Amino acid sequence: MCFVTRRALDMTSAKIHRAVLVLLLLSPISGLLAQGPVATIRRQLAGDAAIERKINALLAKMTLAEKLGQLQQLDGEASGKYRPEHLVLAKKGLLGSTLNVRGAEQSNELQRAAVEQSRLKIPILFGFDVIHGYRTIFPIPLGESASWDLASIEKSAYIAAKEARAAGVHWTFAPMVDIARDPRWGRISEGAGEDTYLASLIAFARVRGFQGSDFSANDRVMACAKHFAAYGAAEGGRDYNTTDLSERTLREVYFPPFKATIDAGVGSYMTSFNSLNGIPSTANPFLWKKVLRGEWKFDGLVVTDYTAVMELMKHGVASDEADAARLALNTGIDLEMVSRLINAHGERLLKDKKISIATLDNAVGNVLRVKFRLGLFAKPYADANREKAAVFNAEHRKFARESAIKSFVLLKNEKETLPISKQTKEIAVIGFLANDKRNMNGNWSGDGRSEDPVTLLEGIRRKLGNSAKIEFAVGCDTKCEDTSGFKQAVEIAKGADFVVLTVGEDIDMSAEAASRSNIDLPGKQLNLVKKIHAAGKPYVVVLMNGRPLTINWPAENSPAILETWFAGTEAGNAIADVLFGDANPGGKLPVTFPRSIGQIPLYYNALPTGRPFESTNKYTSKYLDIPNTALFPFGYGLSYTTFKITNLKVNTTKLTKKDTLKVWVDVENTGKREGTEIVQVYVHDLAASISRPVKELKGFERVLLKAGEKRSVEIQIKIADLGFYDANNQYIVEDGQFRIFAGANSDDVRDDLIEFITVGK
Ligand code: BGC
C-alpha cells in the first residue's frame, strides 16, 4: 500500500485509518467478500485530512449552544413532517439531526432553514428506520435472512438506500445485527437470526448495500450498526430487559456481526436499551471506548437509542438528568436521540468540569465528520424528480417479488401436496392474514403504505384469473378470540378442491416491545387449523409471522407448511408463485423452531454437556416430557425437488494455522424440477482448552440445479477462522483435531459426510 498523501494527514486520523486498513486486510470477511472496503478507506484517507481541517475550522467558530445543537436529534411526525419547533431551531443552527422527517419536500424545507438561514450553514442530518425497504418493502430481515443469498440481501438494501436518499434521507438506523437465540424476544424479526457466522456475512452485505463504497453517492445512505450490544440476549426474552454475558461469549457470539459492519465501512453505531453486566449500554465504556473506538478504531458517529440517555436514571446509574448527560458524554456517545439532556445540561457540566471541552468537541467532530462524509455540505438537498422516479418503481417491485420468493421456507410437503395444480377448479382461501394488506409490510416498514402490498388472496386471483372459483373466509382474526367465523371457513373448505389456510401473528406481535411468553399460534388459531384439517381436503398452512412459532400439531398432522414471514410489498404475488409452482422454495431457517417454550434458549451451536443424552441412561441431559431436539432445526428447509449430497472430500487432513481447507461435496438434484439447495459445512473442535460448540457453521453455498443435474461444490474454510476466545479473552487457534461435516441443515449429519482434520505445526 502506498499512501502519497499520508504525510499531509492529521496524525490521529492517519493512525486510525492505518489501523482500520490493517484490520480490513486481516479480516476474514473482507477477504471473502470484496476488495471494496479497502478502496473506500483509501478514498477516505485522501479525503479525511481535508475533512479534519474543515471540522477544526468549524469547531473554532461554533458557540457552545451551536455545538450542543449538533449533538441533538429530534423526532419528526410519524407522517414524515418536521415539527414547527424544528424550523425555529434549524434557523438558529441548533438542530443537528432529525429522525422520521422524510420526503424531498419536507426535508428540503427544513434543510433550507439550516443551510441558508443559520449562521454557520451546517446541514441537518436526516435519519430514518429504513430497515427492509423505504417505500418498496422487502421481507422482514429475519425472513430475508432465510434466503442465505448475500447478493440478494445486498441488493434489497441498495434499493432501499436508493429510494430513501432520493426522498431526502441520509442515514438509516440499520442493520440490526443483534444475535437472537430467544424467539420470545419480538425483535428477533429485525435481525439475521441465531448464527454468528451467517449473521456476520449478512451484516456485511446489508452495510454494503446501504452504503456502497462511498455513502456520499446520491443512491446510498449511511448505515448504522445497532444495537451495541447484546440486546438480543434480554433475560426471559422480555424486551429492554437486562443482559448478563461473559466477555468471551460477547466476543465470540455477539460481537462478530458488529465487527463485520466495521469491515464493511459502516458509518455509525447505535447504543442499546439494555444494561450489559450491570452497566447500561449508553453508559458502558467497555463497549464504546475499549472495543469500538479502541480495538476497532471506529471514527464514525455514535447515536443513542430513543431516549436512552434519559433512561440512565431509570436504570439506576444516574442520579439526575445532568448526571445522565455526563455519563453518556464521558462514555463516548455523540448524538442524543429525542431526550435533550446533553443539550439542557452541557453548559453546566462544562462549568462544573464534569465534562471537558475536548470530550464535547470530539462528539461534535464525530457528527460533523459524517455530515462531510455524506457530502451534505456540498449537496444538502434532495431532488424531487429523482424521488418520483426512484420510489416504488416497477423495477424495485419486481425485485421485491424475487427476494420474497427466496425468503420462503418449505417446512413440510407430504406426498407432494404442493405445488397446487393450476387446473384446480375450486380453491378456498382462509384466514385473516390472506386478505390483509397492512400486515404484509411487516413491522418497521419505512415509508411503506398499508395500501401498497399485494395480499395472498389478490395474488391467487391474479394468478388463476377466471379459471378457478376462489372463495375466501376470514375464519378469525390474528388474536382469534372470536371463533364465530369458523363455521363459514369450514363450509367453503368442504366445498373446495384445495384449501390455502393462512395463520400466524399480527405484525404488532413481533418487533419492538412485542415479546411473547407463549409462541404458539395466537388465540384459537390452532383450532381453526384442526377444523380445516377435519374438513378432509388437501390443504397448505401458510405461516405469516415475525419469529419462530411452536407449531407441533401442524408439523405432525398438516400435509404442507410454507413459512412466509412478512414478505413485503409483493407478498401475495410471491406466495402465489410458490404455491402454484411458478417458483420453487429454497430458503433455510436462520433460526431454530423449538418444540416448546420450555426449551428456550435452543440453538444449534450449543456447547456439549458432560452427560449428552442417551435413551438408555436416566442420568443424561434431557427433559422428561419432550425430546431435546428442535421441531425444525437451524438451516432446515425443503424444496419441490429433492437433493442428494454425497462424496465429501478435503484437500488435505493435515493443516497449519495459516492454511485454507478446501471441502468438496457433490450435490445432485434427484427430483423432477429445477431447485436451489443450500449446502452447509459445519465444524466441531473435538478437544480444546475451552469447551467448543457441538457444531458451528463455517461455510455454505447456494446451488441452483436443473432436474437430474449434479455438481461438485467447493467450500473454503480458513483455519484462522476456527479459533476462539480463550480464558483471557484472547483470540487463539489451537492445534488439534476437528470434525468437518456437510449437510442440508444443522441436524443432517450423516456418517458418509464426515472428515477429520488435524491442525498443527
Ligand atoms: C429502536 C431503534 C430505532 C429507534 C428510532 C428505537 O425505539 O430501538 O431500533 O432505530 O427507535 O426509531
PDB file of C-alpha atoms in Angstrom, residues 59 62-74 93-98 122 125 171 301-304 309 325 328-330 332-344 346-347 350 355-368 371:
ATOM      1  CA  LEU A  59     -15.286  23.991  15.856  1.00  0.00           C
ATOM      2  CA  MET A  62     -19.030  27.465  16.925  1.00  0.00           C
ATOM      3  CA  THR A  63     -20.664  28.799  20.061  1.00  0.00           C
ATOM      4  CA  LEU A  64     -21.347  26.359  22.870  1.00  0.00           C
ATOM      5  CA  ALA A  65     -25.059  26.414  22.033  1.00  0.00           C
ATOM      6  CA  GLU A  66     -24.295  25.564  18.394  1.00  0.00           C
ATOM      7  CA  LYS A  67     -22.076  22.705  19.495  1.00  0.00           C
ATOM      8  CA  LEU A  68     -24.746  21.307  21.783  1.00  0.00           C
ATOM      9  CA  GLY A  69     -27.269  21.699  18.975  1.00  0.00           C
ATOM     10  CA  GLN A  70     -25.205  19.380  16.810  1.00  0.00           C
ATOM     11  CA  LEU A  71     -25.498  16.711  19.486  1.00  0.00           C
ATOM     12  CA  GLN A  72     -29.297  16.752  19.381  1.00  0.00           C
ATOM     13  CA  GLN A  73     -31.547  14.581  17.279  1.00  0.00           C
ATOM     14  CA  LEU A  74     -35.269  15.316  17.386  1.00  0.00           C
ATOM     15  CA  GLY A  93     -28.212  26.423  13.882  1.00  0.00           C
ATOM     16  CA  LEU A  94     -29.305  24.443  16.919  1.00  0.00           C
ATOM     17  CA  LEU A  95     -30.538  21.214  15.343  1.00  0.00           C
ATOM     18  CA  GLY A  96     -28.002  18.564  14.391  1.00  0.00           C
ATOM     19  CA  SER A  97     -30.296  15.838  13.171  1.00  0.00           C
ATOM     20  CA  THR A  98     -33.843  14.552  12.948  1.00  0.00           C
ATOM     21  CA  ILE A 122     -24.287  23.366   8.859  1.00  0.00           C
ATOM     22  CA  LEU A 125     -28.616  15.008   9.071  1.00  0.00           C
ATOM     23  CA  TRP A 171     -28.995   7.771   7.208  1.00  0.00           C
ATOM     24  CA  LEU A 301     -20.839   8.571  14.735  1.00  0.00           C
ATOM     25  CA  VAL A 302     -22.422   7.009  17.809  1.00  0.00           C
ATOM     26  CA  VAL A 303     -26.105   7.766  18.352  1.00  0.00           C
ATOM     27  CA  THR A 304     -28.064   6.709  21.406  1.00  0.00           C
ATOM     28  CA  VAL A 309     -29.729   8.918  27.860  1.00  0.00           C
ATOM     29  CA  ALA A 325     -25.821  13.528  30.290  1.00  0.00           C
ATOM     30  CA  ALA A 328     -23.301   9.410  28.225  1.00  0.00           C
ATOM     31  CA  LEU A 329     -20.846  12.044  27.035  1.00  0.00           C
ATOM     32  CA  ASN A 330     -17.964  10.686  29.047  1.00  0.00           C
ATOM     33  CA  GLY A 332     -18.208   8.452  24.181  1.00  0.00           C
ATOM     34  CA  ILE A 333     -21.759   8.990  22.966  1.00  0.00           C
ATOM     35  CA  ASP A 334     -22.121  11.670  20.263  1.00  0.00           C
ATOM     36  CA  LEU A 335     -25.725  12.251  19.311  1.00  0.00           C
ATOM     37  CA  GLU A 336     -28.677  12.100  21.702  1.00  0.00           C
ATOM     38  CA  MET A 337     -31.841  10.734  20.193  1.00  0.00           C
ATOM     39  CA  VAL A 338     -35.003  12.519  21.369  1.00  0.00           C
ATOM     40  CA  SER A 339     -34.256  13.179  25.039  1.00  0.00           C
ATOM     41  CA  ARG A 340     -32.487  16.529  25.490  1.00  0.00           C
ATOM     42  CA  LEU A 341     -30.289  16.123  28.493  1.00  0.00           C
ATOM     43  CA  ILE A 342     -26.931  16.840  26.875  1.00  0.00           C
ATOM     44  CA  ASN A 343     -28.422  19.972  25.415  1.00  0.00           C
ATOM     45  CA  ALA A 344     -30.016  21.077  28.628  1.00  0.00           C
ATOM     46  CA  GLY A 346     -23.991  20.542  28.747  1.00  0.00           C
ATOM     47  CA  GLU A 347     -23.108  24.099  29.737  1.00  0.00           C
ATOM     48  CA  LEU A 350     -18.633  22.105  31.443  1.00  0.00           C
ATOM     49  CA  ILE A 355     -17.089  17.014  31.194  1.00  0.00           C
ATOM     50  CA  SER A 356     -14.202  18.520  29.277  1.00  0.00           C
ATOM     51  CA  ILE A 357     -14.396  20.714  26.204  1.00  0.00           C
ATOM     52  CA  ALA A 358     -12.245  18.116  24.450  1.00  0.00           C
ATOM     53  CA  THR A 359     -14.920  15.472  25.067  1.00  0.00           C
ATOM     54  CA  LEU A 360     -17.618  17.779  23.789  1.00  0.00           C
ATOM     55  CA  ASP A 361     -15.628  18.817  20.711  1.00  0.00           C
ATOM     56  CA  ASN A 362     -14.846  15.230  19.981  1.00  0.00           C
ATOM     57  CA  ALA A 363     -18.562  14.377  19.923  1.00  0.00           C
ATOM     58  CA  VAL A 364     -19.374  17.394  17.746  1.00  0.00           C
ATOM     59  CA  GLY A 365     -16.479  16.441  15.455  1.00  0.00           C
ATOM     60  CA  ASN A 366     -17.933  12.956  15.042  1.00  0.00           C
ATOM     61  CA  VAL A 367     -21.295  14.403  13.996  1.00  0.00           C
ATOM     62  CA  LEU A 368     -19.672  16.856  11.566  1.00  0.00           C
ATOM     63  CA  LYS A 371     -22.003  15.093   7.512  1.00  0.00           C
TER      64      LYS A 371
END
